Amino acid sequence: MQSITDIDQGTPKRSSTKTVTLEVDGINVTVPEGSSVMFAASAAERKIPKLCATDSLEAFGSCRLCLVEIEGRRGYPASCTTPAEAGMKVRTQSSRLADLRRGVMELYISDHPLDCLTCPANGHCELQDMAGAVGLREVRYGYDGANHLDKPKDTSNPYFTFDPSKCIVCSRCVRACDEIQGTLALTIDGRGFASMISPGQMQNFMDSECVSCGACVQACPTATLMEKSVYEYGQPDRVVETTCAYCGVGCSFKAEVKGNQVVRMVPNKNGQANEGHSCVKGRFAFGYTTHPDRILKPMVRKSIEDPWKEVTWEVAVSHVASEFKRIQAKYGRDSIGAVTSSRCTNEETFLVQKLVRAVFSNNNVDTCARVCHSPTGYGLKTTFGTSAGTQAFDSVDQSDVIMVIGANPTDGHPVFASRMKQRLREGARLIVLDPRAIDLVRTPPHIEADYHLQLKPGTNVALIDALAHVIVTEGLANDGFAMERCDPEEYKAWKDFVSQPKYSPEEVESVTGVPADQIRGAARLFARPGNSAIYYGLGVTEHSQGSTMVIGMANLAMATGNLGREGVGVNPLRGQNNVQGSCDMGSFPHELSGYRHVSNAEVRAQFEKEWGVHLEAEPGLRIPNMFDAALDGSFKGMYIQGEDFVQSDPNTQHIEGAMRAMECVVVQDLFLNETAKFAHVFLPGSTFLEKDGTFTNAERRIQLVRKVMPPVAGLADWEITMAISNAMGYPMNYNHPSEIMDEVARLTPTFAGVSFDKIDKLGSIQWPCNDKAPEGTPTMHIGGFVRGKGKFVLTEYVATDERTTRKYPLILTTGRTLSQYNVGAQTRRTANVVWHEEDVLEIHPHDAEQRGIKDGGSVEIASRAGSVVLRARVTERIQPGVVYTTFHHPDTGTNVVTTENSDWATDCPEYKVTAVEVTPVNRPSEWQQQHRDFSERQEELLEQRASTKS
Ligand code: SF4
Ligand code: SF4
Ligand code: SF4
Ligand code: FES
């Protein structure tokens, strides 16, 4: 079903700059070469009836409803499959055409249930519309003959139903799954009258390869594939355009709403990051926004052993203000700080860091990017001059070689993965560097990595140096580019460095476990003429040498000339929806917005003038330093906006100790998450549906988040921060988040040209946006690097301290799945749990056998930090010596096992490498038992809140 506001031009818009002019019903119309007659008719504002065509899919020509007459041609060609040609004279209506179309419709309707009045698509069904459009008045064929009306409904998918009795076999769903999603889960089974749509081999949807992206549901012109929410709530009556609050792809959606009930989320055809596509999370997993677990009243308590007391916003906010003031008076100015969230908007993040700098009068602000992409910020700023990826997503359409390093796009960034898969199916070559055989390594048909360099976790830098070694020593480097665009002396020093015999593939093979010939082959492929692009994820950054590896990839791109145009670049696949934005907005303790160091007096002076305060020149505490200081007794109060580090950060028991040591922990969130269980004040946050603002995705694309309904707890997150500031005596009086963005623009050169009005007008803006680039910058570093000359930095491989030992002989590495999202606070409160009910440990059959571990058996995974128990999955997806799990469920406590080792430059935790042992057990770990008791107690204290209302 199309969104209620979309205009469907029937066939895709072509991008050719050449045009053709033709005549449709006497109207002259000019369209790009390659357009269909149907598209030309739509451009001439002539509607041709259609069923199997839609402008998001290539034409198929099966329904025969879109017939037209073309002067000088025999017969009645289908307008969707006939290319528009110069000078053509097309007629879209005639009595003969009307007869033919009525005949086609008669056949469709004779095999379609006549239950329009009770059908969920009533009024929004293309079959119904077409019956009206062709003037169908009678159906001569009865239902007595063979038909499909008794076909059973498939309701196995939690979000949509498949009712074959309503299917007209137009194949739009099949094409959507092939062309848009790239999963190829659907087929047309049988021929002629017997043909029917089938997920997999006549399976139901849940048992098939389907990943629930919903593209087929959107493409279906009837109620055959239909959202269950439309059955439940009926058709929506209004539409609000907004941006997904899950991952860094930043898909644009139309929230279709009835009253304040979101009926469905429809990916926006005009969304510049997603072009009408989405994944299961953004499209379907919005139920958490109305989940009964949401806390809707502010709460306070003296100690975490006490029941919560519900209070008014005024009482809660003044309590926070007086506690923070008391703590600072007693323990000093630096004894409090705040953490911003990459799930919140740019404006909310900006206000939190402003609160810290202008009101707390220190720089103790940090963000969850600390634990994911802080090395990206450091590495790309050092080499190129900007802490951000270099390309727009559509750049991958121009790539000839794609190197995916430490990322699992089909699970983590599914909509971008679909785009990447399209390009791979068109013939781009693929190199994957990953300890696991991620789906991209082999996705039939037609996707198979040319090289899967299955390295040992923790050896990234050795491998990138070996790739560079081959490129330099075999004369494959682009010296012209590097000598002109980068510092020549540094480039020469780097070439000497990587040419050392110790970085030859043959030497590095024993370190990485990757055969030398594969390293050589991959390096040659990457360096060949054409466009080679690097896409990477947390498998690069979450290491003790995370920043070094980011620099290593930047070196490789500069040495091969793969920067400054489309199809190339170094591209972080950002985890959270606004991780780029939270970094841009000055969330780090050492940087003001736009990545300017707090020690820069000139920059500080601008902020001091705007804010009317003195600013500290010394960087503040990072998140891990805050925990250490809390345990030392010097850090006592924390304002946490939308982050759950007790679950997400490494070495859980260390963090729990720090939380218990503080006197005022203020958590602003949707649910009583793991961190909130240690809080003294709970401030109910708002979901993305309840506020205005902007998110910035992995391509630096700033997009609007629009309020779909008022905040259910009364205040949007930016209003809460403002209230705290006012209560602490520093006035903040913004009427709307657009005023906050105006302030960001005044203070931040890369945002100088950004405003809500301009984003609204352009759809989105990729920063930098200023006088030099008034409409933004899709591709960075064209003609020169932001820092001037690109900087080669030597990347010495230093093995992590986290070594396997006899006691801990395996390496644990962690990641996430498609259906769940990070700590799972949102997705665990949706039907997505059916795909991932628990975290499981993947272990190679060889390691499992040695330990007597059975598939599905309960195992303990222990490191020097702690141990947890979970179920094992025995699989060859993981190499021997390495085990893998996710961290979506708090009861699992995966991060009890991970250690406090971190990146040398940024303190980003080394989640990807923990030495562990795995043994079969059948009882929970000690921590899990304690956690269960503690959580149950906290749930009880929450339950008791009703009886102590103020
Ligand atoms: S399920 Fe819908 S889209 Fe697929 S063939 Fe049937 S009617 Fe067409
Ligand atoms: S929901 Fe997505 S993956 Fe599943 S069948 Fe439809 S298009 Fe394919
Ligand atoms: S790909 Fe990311 S941004 Fe897009 S719908 Fe899925 S979770 Fe949302
Ligand atoms: S719309 Fe052209 S043949 Fe179906």
Coordinates of C-alpha atoms in Angstrom, one line a residue, residues 252-549:
S252 CA 13.1 9.3 6.6
F253 CA 9.6 8.2 7.4
K254 CA 6.1 9.3 7.1
A255 CA 4.4 8.5 10.4
E256 CA 0.8 7.8 9.5
V257 CA -1.3 8.7 12.5
K258 CA -4.9 8.5 13.7
G259 CA -5.5 10.8 16.7
N260 CA -2.2 10.3 18.6
Q261 CA -2.0 6.7 17.6
V262 CA 0.8 5.9 15.0
V263 CA -0.9 3.4 12.7
R264 CA 2.2 2.7 10.6
M265 CA 5.5 4.1 9.6
V266 CA 6.0 4.4 5.9
P267 CA 9.5 5.0 4.5
N268 CA 9.6 8.3 2.7
K269 CA 10.1 8.0 -1.0
N270 CA 11.8 11.3 -1.0
G271 CA 14.0 10.5 2.0
Q272 CA 17.6 11.2 0.8
A273 CA 19.2 8.6 2.9
N274 CA 16.8 5.7 2.3
E275 CA 14.8 6.6 -0.9
G276 CA 11.7 4.8 0.3
H277 CA 13.2 1.8 2.0
S278 CA 13.5 0.8 5.7
C279 CA 14.3 -2.2 7.9
V280 CA 12.2 -4.0 10.4
K281 CA 13.1 -1.7 13.3
G282 CA 12.3 1.6 11.8
R283 CA 9.2 0.5 10.0
F284 CA 7.6 -1.8 12.6
A285 CA 9.3 -1.5 16.0
F286 CA 7.7 1.6 17.3
G287 CA 5.5 -0.1 19.9
Y288 CA 7.9 0.8 22.7
T289 CA 6.7 4.4 22.5
T290 CA 3.4 3.4 24.0
H291 CA 4.7 0.4 26.1
P292 CA 3.2 0.3 29.6
D293 CA 6.7 0.2 31.1
R294 CA 7.2 3.8 30.2
I295 CA 7.5 6.0 33.3
L296 CA 5.4 9.1 32.9
K297 CA 5.9 11.0 36.1
P298 CA 9.1 12.4 37.6
M299 CA 10.3 10.5 40.6
V300 CA 12.8 11.1 43.4
R301 CA 14.3 9.1 46.3
K302 CA 17.0 9.6 48.8
S303 CA 18.8 6.3 48.4
I304 CA 18.6 3.5 45.9
E305 CA 17.2 1.3 48.8
D306 CA 14.1 3.5 49.1
P307 CA 10.9 3.3 47.1
W308 CA 10.4 6.0 44.4
K309 CA 8.2 9.0 45.1
E310 CA 6.3 10.5 42.3
V311 CA 6.6 14.3 42.3
T312 CA 5.7 17.2 40.0
W313 CA 8.1 18.5 37.4
E314 CA 8.8 21.6 39.5
V315 CA 9.7 19.5 42.6
A316 CA 11.9 17.1 40.6
V317 CA 13.8 19.9 38.8
S318 CA 14.3 22.0 41.9
H319 CA 15.5 18.9 43.7
V320 CA 18.1 18.2 41.0
A321 CA 19.2 21.8 41.0
S322 CA 19.6 21.9 44.8
E323 CA 21.4 18.6 44.9
F324 CA 23.9 19.5 42.2
K325 CA 24.6 22.9 43.9
R326 CA 25.0 21.2 47.3
I327 CA 27.4 18.6 45.9
Q328 CA 29.5 21.3 44.1
A329 CA 29.6 23.4 47.3
K330 CA 30.7 20.4 49.3
Y331 CA 33.0 18.5 46.9
G332 CA 34.1 21.2 44.4
R333 CA 33.1 22.4 41.0
D334 CA 34.3 19.3 39.2
S335 CA 32.3 16.9 41.3
I336 CA 29.4 16.7 38.9
G337 CA 29.0 16.1 35.2
A338 CA 26.6 14.9 32.5
V339 CA 26.4 12.4 29.7
T340 CA 24.6 13.2 26.4
S341 CA 22.8 10.6 24.3
S342 CA 23.1 9.8 20.6
R343 CA 19.4 8.9 20.7
C344 CA 18.5 12.5 21.5
T345 CA 18.3 15.3 19.0
N346 CA 21.2 17.7 18.1
E347 CA 19.4 20.4 20.0
E348 CA 19.0 18.4 23.1
T349 CA 22.6 17.3 23.1
F350 CA 23.8 20.9 22.5
L351 CA 21.8 22.0 25.6
V352 CA 23.2 19.3 27.9
Q353 CA 26.8 20.3 27.0
K354 CA 25.9 23.9 27.4
L355 CA 24.4 23.1 30.8
V356 CA 27.7 21.5 31.8
R357 CA 30.0 24.2 30.5
A358 CA 27.9 27.3 31.3
V359 CA 26.2 26.2 34.5
F360 CA 28.2 23.4 36.1
S361 CA 31.3 25.5 35.0
N362 CA 33.4 22.5 34.0
N363 CA 33.9 20.4 30.9
N364 CA 32.7 17.1 32.5
V365 CA 30.5 16.1 29.6
D366 CA 30.8 13.0 27.5
T367 CA 28.7 10.9 25.2
C368 CA 28.0 7.3 24.3
A369 CA 30.2 7.8 21.2
R370 CA 33.0 7.3 23.7
V371 CA 32.2 3.6 23.6
C372 CA 31.7 3.3 19.8
H373 CA 33.1 5.8 17.3
S374 CA 35.4 8.1 19.3
P375 CA 38.4 6.6 17.4
T376 CA 36.7 7.7 14.2
G377 CA 36.6 11.2 15.4
Y378 CA 40.2 11.1 16.4
G379 CA 41.6 9.2 13.4
L380 CA 39.8 11.1 10.6
K381 CA 40.4 14.5 12.2
T382 CA 44.1 13.7 12.4
T383 CA 44.5 12.5 8.8
F384 CA 41.9 14.5 6.9
G385 CA 40.9 17.3 9.2
T386 CA 37.3 16.4 9.8
S387 CA 35.8 13.9 12.3
A388 CA 33.3 12.4 9.9
G389 CA 32.8 10.1 7.0
T390 CA 33.7 11.3 3.5
Q391 CA 30.7 10.3 1.4
A392 CA 27.0 10.2 0.9
F393 CA 25.4 6.7 0.9
D394 CA 24.6 6.9 -2.8
S395 CA 28.3 7.2 -3.5
V396 CA 28.5 3.4 -3.2
D397 CA 26.6 3.2 -6.5
Q398 CA 29.9 4.4 -8.1
S399 CA 32.2 2.0 -6.3
D400 CA 34.1 -0.7 -8.2
V401 CA 35.7 -2.3 -5.1
I402 CA 34.0 -2.2 -1.7
M403 CA 36.1 -3.1 1.4
V404 CA 34.0 -3.8 4.5
I405 CA 36.0 -3.8 7.7
G406 CA 34.6 -4.8 11.1
A407 CA 31.0 -4.0 10.1
N408 CA 28.0 -6.2 9.5
P409 CA 25.8 -3.9 7.4
T410 CA 23.0 -6.4 6.8
D411 CA 22.3 -6.5 10.5
G412 CA 23.6 -3.1 11.7
H413 CA 22.7 -0.8 8.8
P414 CA 20.2 -2.8 6.7
V415 CA 19.0 -0.1 4.4
F416 CA 22.5 0.9 3.4
A417 CA 23.3 -2.8 3.1
S418 CA 20.5 -3.2 0.5
R419 CA 22.0 -0.4 -1.5
M420 CA 25.4 -2.0 -1.2
K421 CA 24.1 -5.4 -2.3
Q422 CA 22.5 -3.8 -5.4
R423 CA 25.9 -2.5 -6.3
L424 CA 27.6 -5.8 -5.7
R425 CA 25.0 -7.6 -7.8
E426 CA 25.8 -5.1 -10.6
G427 CA 29.4 -6.4 -10.4
A428 CA 31.3 -4.4 -7.8
R429 CA 34.0 -6.5 -6.1
L430 CA 34.0 -7.2 -2.4
I431 CA 36.6 -7.6 0.3
V432 CA 35.5 -8.3 3.8
L433 CA 37.8 -8.1 6.9
D434 CA 36.0 -9.8 9.7
P435 CA 36.6 -12.6 12.2
R436 CA 33.1 -13.9 11.4
A437 CA 31.5 -15.0 8.2
I438 CA 29.0 -12.1 8.1
D439 CA 26.1 -12.5 5.7
L440 CA 27.7 -10.3 3.1
V441 CA 30.5 -12.8 2.7
R442 CA 28.1 -15.0 0.8
T443 CA 24.6 -14.0 -0.1
P444 CA 23.2 -16.1 -3.0
P445 CA 22.6 -15.3 -5.7
H446 CA 25.5 -13.4 -7.0
I447 CA 27.1 -12.0 -3.9
E448 CA 30.3 -13.6 -2.8
A449 CA 33.3 -11.8 -1.3
D450 CA 36.3 -12.0 -3.5
Y451 CA 38.3 -12.0 -0.3
H452 CA 37.2 -12.8 3.2
L453 CA 40.2 -12.0 5.4
Q454 CA 39.1 -13.8 8.5
L455 CA 41.5 -12.3 10.9
K456 CA 42.0 -13.0 14.6
P457 CA 40.3 -10.3 16.7
G458 CA 42.8 -7.6 17.7
T459 CA 45.1 -7.8 14.7
N460 CA 43.4 -5.2 12.5
V461 CA 46.4 -2.9 12.4
A462 CA 48.8 -5.6 11.4
L463 CA 46.5 -6.5 8.5
I464 CA 46.0 -2.9 7.3
D465 CA 49.8 -2.4 7.4
A466 CA 50.3 -5.6 5.4
L467 CA 47.8 -4.5 2.8
A468 CA 49.7 -1.2 2.6
H469 CA 52.9 -3.1 2.4
V470 CA 51.7 -4.9 -0.8
I471 CA 50.4 -1.8 -2.4
V472 CA 53.7 0.1 -1.8
T473 CA 56.2 -2.6 -2.5
E474 CA 54.4 -3.8 -5.6
G475 CA 54.3 -0.2 -7.0
L476 CA 50.5 0.0 -6.8
A477 CA 50.2 3.2 -4.9
N478 CA 48.9 6.4 -6.5
D479 CA 52.0 8.5 -5.9
G480 CA 50.7 11.4 -8.0
F481 CA 47.7 11.8 -5.7
A482 CA 49.5 11.3 -2.5
M483 CA 52.4 13.6 -3.3
E484 CA 50.2 16.4 -4.4
R485 CA 47.4 16.1 -1.9
C486 CA 49.3 15.0 1.2
D487 CA 52.5 16.0 3.0
P488 CA 55.2 14.5 0.7
E489 CA 57.7 13.9 3.5
E490 CA 55.2 12.2 5.7
Y491 CA 54.1 10.1 2.7
K492 CA 57.6 9.0 2.1
A493 CA 58.1 8.1 5.7
W494 CA 54.9 6.1 5.7
K495 CA 56.0 4.2 2.6
D496 CA 59.3 3.3 4.3
F497 CA 57.4 2.3 7.4
V498 CA 55.0 -0.1 5.7
S499 CA 57.7 -1.5 3.4
Q500 CA 59.5 -3.0 6.4
P501 CA 59.7 -6.8 6.0
K502 CA 57.8 -7.3 9.3
Y503 CA 54.7 -6.0 7.6
S504 CA 54.9 -8.3 4.6
P505 CA 51.9 -10.6 4.3
E506 CA 54.1 -13.6 4.9
E507 CA 55.3 -12.2 8.3
V508 CA 51.8 -10.9 9.2
E509 CA 50.1 -14.2 8.4
S510 CA 51.2 -15.7 11.7
V511 CA 49.8 -12.7 13.6
T512 CA 46.5 -12.3 11.8
G513 CA 45.9 -15.9 10.8
V514 CA 45.1 -14.7 7.3
P515 CA 47.0 -16.5 4.5
A516 CA 49.6 -14.3 2.8
D517 CA 48.3 -14.9 -0.7
Q518 CA 44.8 -13.6 0.3
I519 CA 46.3 -10.5 1.8
R520 CA 48.2 -9.9 -1.5
G521 CA 45.2 -10.6 -3.6
A522 CA 43.0 -8.2 -1.6
A523 CA 45.6 -5.4 -1.6
R524 CA 45.9 -5.7 -5.4
L525 CA 42.2 -5.6 -5.9
F526 CA 41.8 -2.6 -3.7
A527 CA 44.6 -0.7 -5.4
R528 CA 43.5 -1.3 -9.0
P529 CA 42.4 1.6 -11.0
G530 CA 38.8 2.7 -10.5
N531 CA 36.9 3.5 -7.3
S532 CA 37.6 1.7 -4.1
A533 CA 35.7 2.5 -1.0
I534 CA 36.1 1.5 2.7
Y535 CA 33.1 1.0 4.9
Y536 CA 33.7 0.2 8.5
G537 CA 32.1 -0.3 11.9
L538 CA 32.8 -1.0 15.5
G539 CA 35.0 -3.9 14.6
V540 CA 37.5 -1.2 13.7
T541 CA 37.1 1.2 16.6
E542 CA 36.4 -0.9 19.6
H543 CA 40.0 -2.0 20.1
S544 CA 43.0 -0.9 22.0
Q545 CA 44.3 0.3 18.7
G546 CA 41.0 1.6 17.4
S547 CA 42.3 5.0 16.5
T548 CA 45.4 3.6 14.9
M549 CA 43.3 1.4 12.7

